[in-house]
Amino acid sequence: MQTKLKKLGNAIMPVIVVAGLLAGCGNGGDNGNNGKNAASPEASKSANTANTEKAAAKPVEITWGIHFQAQGVVEDSAVQKWLEEKFNVKIKPVKVTDASIASGEIPDIFMLGDPSNVSAYMNQGVLMDIDPNMLKEKMPEYSKDIEKNNALFQTVTVDDKLWAIPMFIDLKPYDLAMLWRKDWLDKVGITKAPETLDEFEKAVYAFAEKDPDGNGKKDTYGLTGTATSTWSSGFYSIFGAFGVEPTMWHEKNGELMNGSVMPETKEALAKLRQWYADGVIDPEFITDTQDSYRKKLYNNRIGVIEEQIAKGALPTSGTVTEMKSLNPNSELVFAKNPKGPGGDGSWDWGVKSNFVVISNKVKDQPEKLEKLFEILRAESSDEETINMTSLGVKGTHWDFVESGAASGATTFLTGFEKQEARDQIGVRLFSFGNITTQAYREKYSNPDLNEAIKTYSSAPNMTDALLFSALPSDGKYKNDLTSLMQKYFAQIISGEIPLDDFDKFVTEWKSRGGDELTKEANEMYQAQFKK
């Protein structure tokens, strides 16, 4: 990959004022040499002037798009002030939205969550293309790690130009597996968490039919799903058991096919349709979300959910502790996704994480560009900077779980357990997340969680062959085709239309842009991803 971005010329080195050094230069003594090596008055005056100018250097003004998951801006937070002092900058934090970008309020630096976002803003002329050689020069530690996942650069490369700095993630705490009501399994006579699709089916039928909550009423279901996802279908582990994930691009015999229209998807729909007809799937699955189905697990309505490993696999995981606080007599157990005729797996984002982008207007501001890369290098490899922006102050906001430890799992201290409280002091707002080096991650990771991810994650069984790259015609067709898929699948599962209407859906999907996207997907795969 070659880009022809003009090399950055006169690099502006960060201003560093070392008090001890300045004091030593002004001692006024002759060290016994009778003034032979003493500086002339003119030279001393010139040096003092230069030092004064350095000390009084005007801060570089940066408009900073805060973390996209943060609810809103917090002005002059503790972390903002710390960054301003450390890097000699003046920060204006802003919340980035499509509306703010459209109005011309474009931050100098911000983060995006998906290649399609990068592509959209690139097409609007918002972003600066980034010279890969500059990235290697300015962020050498991080570049060494990200180049091990070189395909990520292809996800945000258009016309041989790189439009974002990709982030990577290897062990993914948000991978999905199954969280079961173990007390319900015990109640219906099932002695271990299901491992196969047949065992899964037996368990969810028992939950619907054998009164696992013991209230004498037929008011329980096996599971629910999410037809409200913005990117796919819900029921990810069930589709995964048939070897597909709707909306993902899957490689089959050297060609890419979209999981929405593959024959295996019809088989998965047939299974889900039967479960719904038999009263095993909660009829509210069409409107359920991840938050609502957690509440249904807590409130004795369903017996299993797909859950993120970090939220469900450990005794201290959020969903586990919440369940215990709301339902003290309950017991949960985590398990792998069920293995079916097509294998096993659930929706997996692969090594892709988020992306850092820089405003196009910065291209003509070399001093600011240099400063941004200075900050980016620190956010990726400087432990002090990473900790301050993502954790806060050790002993005040966070500490290691193990008393006296210098590495390992961390925990937020009393008063800062919730993200909202941390946002108020600027923690997360100015963090770039997974832009950290592998060495930092290993030092600050939770070994128990790492082991759980290795145990329960089905990655990389089910991830997109293009790593979720944006296709040229995605803007014309993708949202419409996703909505079309969700409508048909909900109607098929609920029995509103026949199963064979899946074939009508495939025809409609292809004619409404699916064929064009398939062509583009295969062209991109051959040009950029096939090894």
XYZ file of C-alpha atoms in Angstrom:
531
model
C 0.000 0.000 0.000
C 1.493 3.291 -1.105
C 0.259 6.755 -0.337
C 1.645 9.969 -1.741
C 0.926 12.253 1.143
C 3.625 14.924 1.286
C 6.157 14.219 4.017
C 5.807 16.329 7.093
C 8.498 18.980 6.897
C 9.773 20.915 9.873
C 8.818 18.788 12.844
C 8.057 20.805 15.951
C 9.591 19.029 18.893
C 7.629 19.063 22.140
C 8.690 21.726 24.590
C 10.318 20.245 27.677
C 11.344 22.529 30.517
C 13.747 20.835 32.892
C 14.033 22.994 35.991
C 17.225 21.438 37.309
C 18.999 21.897 33.963
C 17.970 25.539 33.710
C 19.203 26.201 37.249
C 22.555 24.592 36.490
C 23.081 26.823 33.473
C 22.699 29.923 35.579
C 25.124 29.194 38.443
C 27.334 32.222 37.636
C 30.604 30.486 38.691
C 33.823 30.039 36.704
C 34.654 26.524 38.041
C 38.254 27.644 38.690
C 39.001 28.390 35.027
C 39.243 32.175 35.512
C 36.398 32.739 33.069
C 38.176 31.241 30.067
C 35.145 29.120 29.149
C 32.460 31.473 30.433
C 29.765 32.465 27.947
C 29.805 36.005 26.625
C 27.097 38.407 27.825
C 25.580 38.336 24.323
C 25.490 34.520 24.254
C 24.027 34.366 27.761
C 21.372 36.869 26.798
C 20.513 34.847 23.670
C 20.291 31.588 25.644
C 18.101 33.174 28.293
C 15.803 34.569 25.621
C 15.504 31.143 23.978
C 14.742 29.481 27.302
C 12.120 32.110 28.101
C 10.489 31.568 24.716
C 10.407 27.820 25.299
C 8.909 28.214 28.739
C 6.270 30.590 27.415
C 5.463 28.634 24.244
C 1.839 29.087 23.327
C -0.215 25.905 23.847
C -1.419 24.178 20.688
C -5.198 24.407 20.475
C -6.907 21.057 19.801
C -10.569 20.372 19.198
C -10.950 16.833 20.576
C -13.866 14.559 19.791
C -14.563 12.735 23.051
C -15.064 8.959 23.154
C -18.059 8.154 20.962
C -19.722 6.054 23.675
C -19.707 8.929 26.169
C -23.077 10.578 26.691
C -21.819 14.139 26.601
C -19.067 16.664 27.118
C -17.657 17.484 30.547
C -15.791 20.792 30.406
C -12.455 21.275 32.175
C -12.389 17.837 33.739
C -9.402 16.646 35.751
C -8.140 14.482 32.890
C -8.481 17.320 30.394
C -6.412 19.623 32.611
C -3.799 16.902 33.098
C -3.452 16.412 29.335
C -3.237 20.154 28.748
C -0.396 20.505 31.213
C 1.494 17.395 30.119
C 1.409 18.176 26.390
C 1.223 21.984 26.436
C -2.119 22.053 24.647
C -5.468 23.733 25.066
C -8.308 21.261 24.515
C -11.832 21.977 23.393
C -13.802 18.748 23.977
C -16.772 18.166 21.661
C -19.340 15.434 21.090
C -19.183 14.090 17.552
C -22.420 13.299 15.724
C -23.424 13.053 12.085
C -25.281 16.325 12.563
C -22.255 18.126 14.028
C -20.053 16.894 11.176
C -22.648 17.955 8.594
C -22.729 21.437 10.127
C -18.972 21.755 9.660
C -17.999 21.307 13.322
C -15.172 18.855 12.690
C -12.789 18.002 15.547
C -9.068 17.827 14.882
C -9.017 14.244 16.152
C -11.757 11.773 17.030
C -12.653 8.106 17.056
C -15.026 6.103 14.864
C -16.394 2.628 15.472
C -16.676 1.106 12.027
C -15.058 1.188 8.571
C -18.384 2.358 7.133
C -18.199 5.489 9.326
C -14.673 6.143 8.098
C -15.770 5.682 4.500
C -18.754 7.994 4.890
C -16.693 10.823 6.379
C -13.921 10.279 3.858
C -16.435 10.720 1.047
C -17.574 13.974 2.637
C -14.022 15.328 2.533
C -13.842 15.452 6.327
C -10.755 13.295 6.895
C -7.038 13.586 6.277
C -5.322 10.633 4.657
C -2.437 9.279 6.723
C 0.980 8.343 5.399
C 1.748 4.816 6.696
C 5.421 5.802 6.919
C 4.472 8.671 9.220
C 2.547 6.234 11.372
C 5.606 4.015 11.690
C 7.839 6.980 12.460
C 5.577 8.692 14.993
C 4.093 5.610 16.695
C 6.802 2.952 16.366
C 5.755 0.815 19.345
C 2.113 0.573 18.324
C 2.934 0.179 14.625
C 4.983 -2.913 15.400
C 1.925 -4.518 17.032
C -0.778 -3.435 14.570
C 1.251 -4.648 11.590
C 0.737 -8.196 12.862
C -2.908 -7.613 11.881
C -2.064 -5.944 8.596
C -5.444 -6.682 7.008
C -6.978 -4.066 9.290
C -5.310 -1.355 7.209
C -7.232 -2.621 4.188
C -10.547 -1.975 5.923
C -9.912 1.785 5.828
C -7.854 2.034 2.633
C -9.544 3.649 -0.352
C -7.800 4.529 -3.624
C -4.505 3.371 -2.090
C -4.802 5.920 0.717
C -5.107 5.188 4.425
C -7.908 7.183 6.068
C -7.712 6.084 9.696
C -5.435 4.500 12.281
C -6.930 1.072 12.991
C -7.054 -0.444 16.440
C -6.914 -4.151 17.137
C -8.120 -6.512 19.800
C -6.973 -10.086 20.268
C -8.780 -11.442 23.333
C -12.266 -9.972 23.077
C -14.248 -9.701 26.314
C -17.376 -8.832 24.327
C -17.458 -12.134 22.425
C -20.788 -13.879 22.999
C -21.488 -17.258 24.585
C -24.341 -18.743 26.619
C -25.369 -17.761 30.136
C -27.752 -20.345 31.639
C -29.978 -20.405 34.708
C -28.251 -23.341 36.380
C -30.919 -23.519 39.076
C -33.487 -23.996 36.282
C -31.379 -26.692 34.642
C -31.230 -28.476 37.987
C -34.985 -28.094 38.456
C -35.801 -29.738 35.105
C -33.287 -32.560 35.618
C -30.459 -31.423 33.336
C -27.137 -31.995 35.058
C -24.751 -30.058 32.796
C -24.878 -26.984 30.592
C -25.850 -27.952 27.031
C -23.022 -28.326 24.541
C -24.798 -29.371 21.339
C -27.782 -27.879 19.543
C -29.840 -30.963 20.406
C -29.006 -30.561 24.100
C -29.771 -26.842 23.838
C -33.169 -27.630 22.319
C -33.982 -30.125 25.068
C -33.163 -27.546 27.746
C -35.151 -24.645 26.300
C -38.205 -26.881 25.772
C -37.955 -27.994 29.400
C -37.809 -24.351 30.524
C -41.005 -23.618 28.607
C -42.899 -26.726 29.688
C -41.745 -27.851 33.151
C -42.392 -24.793 35.353
C -38.724 -24.195 36.302
C -39.609 -21.240 38.551
C -42.040 -23.427 40.509
C -44.936 -20.940 40.592
C -47.464 -23.350 39.083
C -48.042 -21.126 36.055
C -47.107 -21.560 32.413
C -45.301 -18.227 32.194
C -41.735 -19.165 31.273
C -39.919 -19.428 27.955
C -36.663 -20.966 26.909
C -35.104 -17.934 25.278
C -35.688 -14.700 23.433
C -33.757 -12.850 20.755
C -33.248 -9.407 19.304
C -34.827 -8.430 16.015
C -33.890 -4.825 16.806
C -30.137 -5.129 16.188
C -28.784 -2.447 13.890
C -26.446 -4.858 12.134
C -27.965 -8.325 12.017
C -30.706 -10.701 13.082
C -30.315 -11.750 16.706
C -30.233 -15.450 17.667
C -26.555 -15.358 16.686
C -25.563 -18.631 18.368
C -28.384 -20.530 16.648
C -27.444 -19.238 13.202
C -23.825 -19.970 14.137
C -24.721 -23.595 14.831
C -25.736 -23.790 11.163
C -22.502 -22.106 10.036
C -23.784 -18.636 9.104
C -24.297 -15.150 10.473
C -26.810 -12.962 8.609
C -25.334 -9.800 6.995
C -21.753 -11.098 7.313
C -19.704 -11.967 4.255
C -18.650 -15.631 4.361
C -16.048 -17.267 2.161
C -17.233 -20.486 0.534
C -15.185 -22.271 -2.124
C -13.165 -19.142 -2.781
C -16.198 -16.892 -3.260
C -17.941 -14.567 -0.839
C -21.617 -15.022 -0.042
C -23.746 -12.972 2.296
C -24.990 -14.860 5.350
C -28.458 -13.354 4.957
C -29.206 -15.420 1.849
C -27.232 -18.632 2.288
C -29.143 -21.960 2.293
C -27.983 -22.685 5.854
C -29.842 -19.581 7.008
C -33.134 -21.113 5.897
C -32.328 -24.203 7.976
C -31.715 -22.039 11.055
C -34.963 -20.160 10.443
C -36.848 -23.462 10.240
C -35.512 -24.439 13.667
C -36.363 -21.063 15.223
C -39.817 -21.123 13.613
C -40.542 -24.493 15.200
C -39.388 -23.297 18.610
C -41.631 -20.254 18.369
C -44.640 -22.336 17.319
C -44.060 -24.609 20.314
C -43.969 -21.685 22.753
C -40.244 -21.908 23.447
C -39.280 -18.434 22.142
C -40.677 -15.392 23.941
C -43.179 -13.731 21.558
C -41.680 -10.360 22.469
C -38.393 -11.284 20.751
C -39.244 -8.882 17.925
C -38.846 -5.868 20.214
C -36.379 -7.249 22.759
C -32.893 -5.810 23.228
C -29.854 -7.068 25.130
C -30.903 -4.986 28.125
C -34.475 -6.270 28.087
C -33.530 -9.906 27.773
C -31.152 -9.587 30.717
C -34.098 -8.311 32.746
C -36.159 -11.296 31.616
C -33.406 -13.603 32.844
C -33.409 -11.809 36.197
C -37.215 -11.868 36.432
C -37.768 -15.615 35.827
C -39.192 -15.299 32.308
C -36.406 -16.995 30.260
C -33.650 -19.445 31.130
C -30.734 -18.616 28.831
C -29.281 -15.608 27.043
C -26.387 -14.811 24.780
C -24.031 -12.732 26.897
C -20.650 -11.072 26.565
C -17.931 -13.124 28.227
C -16.823 -10.194 30.400
C -20.384 -9.744 31.667
C -21.199 -13.357 32.382
C -18.237 -15.710 32.742
C -16.769 -14.785 36.134
C -18.292 -14.648 39.618
C -17.596 -10.910 39.629
C -19.043 -10.285 36.153
C -21.717 -7.610 35.932
C -24.683 -9.744 34.870
C -23.822 -12.407 37.443
C -23.630 -9.961 40.338
C -26.782 -8.141 39.208
C -28.658 -11.447 39.021
C -27.571 -12.358 42.543
C -28.622 -9.000 43.933
C -32.092 -9.190 42.348
C -32.661 -12.928 42.700
C -30.498 -14.234 45.589
C -31.603 -17.851 45.218
C -30.671 -18.060 41.549
C -27.504 -19.571 40.107
C -25.937 -18.950 36.707
C -23.467 -20.977 34.666
C -21.568 -19.901 31.559
C -21.122 -22.221 28.585
C -19.939 -22.357 24.983
C -22.189 -21.718 22.020
C -24.051 -24.873 20.990
C -22.483 -27.043 18.309
C -24.780 -27.846 15.399
C -24.613 -29.168 11.824
C -22.550 -26.167 10.683
C -20.240 -25.948 13.681
C -20.536 -23.468 16.519
C -20.113 -19.756 17.019
C -21.771 -16.435 17.478
C -21.381 -12.959 16.066
C -17.688 -12.047 16.248
C -16.100 -8.722 15.314
C -12.741 -10.405 14.687
C -9.564 -8.459 15.415
C -11.257 -5.217 14.389
C -11.750 -2.596 17.034
C -12.255 1.138 16.482
C -10.445 3.767 14.411
C -8.753 7.106 15.094
C -9.234 9.744 12.409
C -7.771 13.203 11.878
C -9.521 16.181 10.329
C -8.526 17.163 6.817
C -7.886 20.736 7.981
C -4.970 19.529 10.138
C -3.029 18.587 7.009
C -1.969 22.217 6.613
C -1.109 22.680 10.307
C 2.196 20.819 10.815
C 2.647 21.954 14.409
C -0.775 20.617 15.377
C -0.257 17.397 13.430
C 3.030 16.817 15.233
C 1.320 17.419 18.575
C -1.492 15.002 17.757
C 0.977 12.262 16.971
C 2.884 13.023 20.158
C -0.350 12.472 22.098
C -1.272 9.386 20.090
C 2.106 7.814 20.780
C 1.653 8.472 24.485
C -1.899 7.093 24.472
C -0.608 3.917 22.876
C 2.659 3.270 24.693
C 3.119 5.607 27.674
C 1.780 3.879 30.774
C 1.170 7.107 32.683
C -0.931 8.626 29.881
C -2.907 5.467 29.198
C -3.713 5.004 32.863
C -4.801 8.603 33.375
C -7.133 8.654 30.359
C -8.628 5.206 30.829
C -8.423 4.566 34.594
C -7.677 7.810 36.411
C -5.394 8.161 39.428
C -4.185 4.965 41.091
C -5.359 4.777 44.694
C -8.016 7.417 44.122
C -10.044 6.139 41.194
C -8.658 2.641 40.645
C -6.233 0.045 41.945
C -5.064 -3.459 41.197
C -7.438 -6.161 42.390
C -4.658 -7.950 44.234
C -3.402 -5.843 47.117
C 0.110 -4.561 46.535
C 0.256 -5.839 42.966
C 2.054 -3.953 40.196
C 0.248 -5.706 37.349
C -2.841 -7.759 36.621
C -6.546 -7.089 36.907
C -7.702 -3.624 37.937
C -10.832 -2.410 39.688
C -12.457 0.979 40.122
C -12.689 2.196 43.702
C -15.717 3.301 45.683
C -17.522 6.171 44.016
C -16.120 5.421 40.571
C -17.634 1.998 39.879
C -20.057 3.447 37.316
C -18.936 4.887 34.028
C -21.056 8.011 34.532
C -18.968 8.951 37.585
C -15.729 8.351 35.710
C -16.911 10.475 32.792
C -17.319 13.401 35.161
C -13.583 13.433 35.857
C -12.759 12.829 32.179
C -11.821 9.148 32.405
C -12.780 7.559 29.059
C -13.643 10.895 27.436
C -10.075 11.346 26.176
C -9.109 7.684 25.863
C -8.558 6.068 22.465
C -9.290 2.601 23.836
C -7.623 -0.269 22.011
C -4.797 1.796 20.571
C -2.566 0.498 23.356
C 0.405 -1.758 22.728
C 0.362 -5.477 23.382
C 2.855 -5.031 26.226
C 0.529 -2.656 28.070
C -2.456 -4.958 27.590
C -0.590 -7.936 28.971
C 0.482 -6.006 32.054
C -3.013 -4.726 32.858
C -5.157 -7.668 31.818
C -7.173 -9.930 34.075
C -5.711 -13.438 33.749
C -8.996 -15.031 34.845
C -10.916 -13.133 32.161
C -8.276 -13.984 29.563
C -8.681 -17.646 30.404
C -12.470 -17.363 30.196
C -12.229 -15.771 26.749
C -9.959 -18.564 25.555
C -12.399 -21.116 26.969
C -15.734 -19.759 25.739
C -15.069 -17.637 22.677
C -15.757 -19.275 19.346
C -13.611 -16.706 17.510
C -12.611 -16.664 14.753
C -15.269 -19.146 13.574
C -17.811 -16.460 12.750
C -16.389 -13.195 11.542
C -16.660 -11.178 8.376
C -14.319 -12.142 5.547
C -13.801 -8.439 4.795
C -13.403 -7.463 8.461
C -16.531 -5.306 8.043
C -14.990 -3.076 5.385
C -17.358 -0.632 3.698
C -18.237 -1.520 0.128
C -18.642 1.260 -2.464
C -22.418 0.744 -2.686
C -23.120 0.082 1.005
C -24.565 3.560 1.371
C -27.135 2.839 -1.333
C -28.216 -0.608 -0.235
C -26.928 -1.911 3.107
C -29.429 -0.379 5.551
C -32.354 -1.201 3.295
C -31.242 -4.823 2.911
C -30.688 -5.212 6.658
C -34.221 -3.913 7.335
C -35.606 -6.218 4.655
C -33.851 -9.191 6.265
C -35.105 -8.318 9.736
C -38.703 -7.990 8.531
C -38.714 -11.308 6.657
C -36.912 -13.205 9.421
C -39.259 -11.930 12.157
C -42.288 -12.886 10.058
C -40.892 -16.316 9.223
C -39.940 -17.126 12.827
C -43.298 -15.950 14.182
C -45.236 -17.926 11.562
C -46.782 -14.866 9.950
C -45.483 -15.977 6.533
C -44.435 -19.435 5.259
C -40.868 -20.683 5.602
C -40.615 -20.909 1.817
C -41.004 -17.136 1.617
C -37.309 -17.155 2.448
C -36.787 -17.870 -1.256
C -38.813 -14.749 -2.118
C -36.634 -12.820 0.289
C -33.462 -14.048 -1.437
C -34.795 -12.934 -4.820
C -35.808 -9.546 -3.466
C -32.507 -9.131 -1.599
C -30.542 -9.749 -4.776
C -32.653 -7.427 -6.942
C -32.582 -4.580 -4.427
C -28.809 -4.284 -4.439
C -27.584 -7.557 -2.985
C -26.148 -8.758 -6.296
C -24.222 -5.519 -6.709
C -22.860 -5.740 -3.166
C -21.876 -9.376 -3.709
C -19.920 -8.383 -6.816
C -18.172 -5.586 -4.944
C -17.452 -7.835 -1.958
C -15.752 -10.423 -4.156
C -13.738 -7.782 -5.990
C -12.515 -6.331 -2.684
C -11.769 -9.779 -1.299
C -9.643 -10.739 -4.294
C -7.804 -7.410 -4.375
C -7.187 -6.789 -0.686
C -7.870 -9.770 1.576
C -7.320 -13.093 -0.172
C -4.042 -14.645 0.880
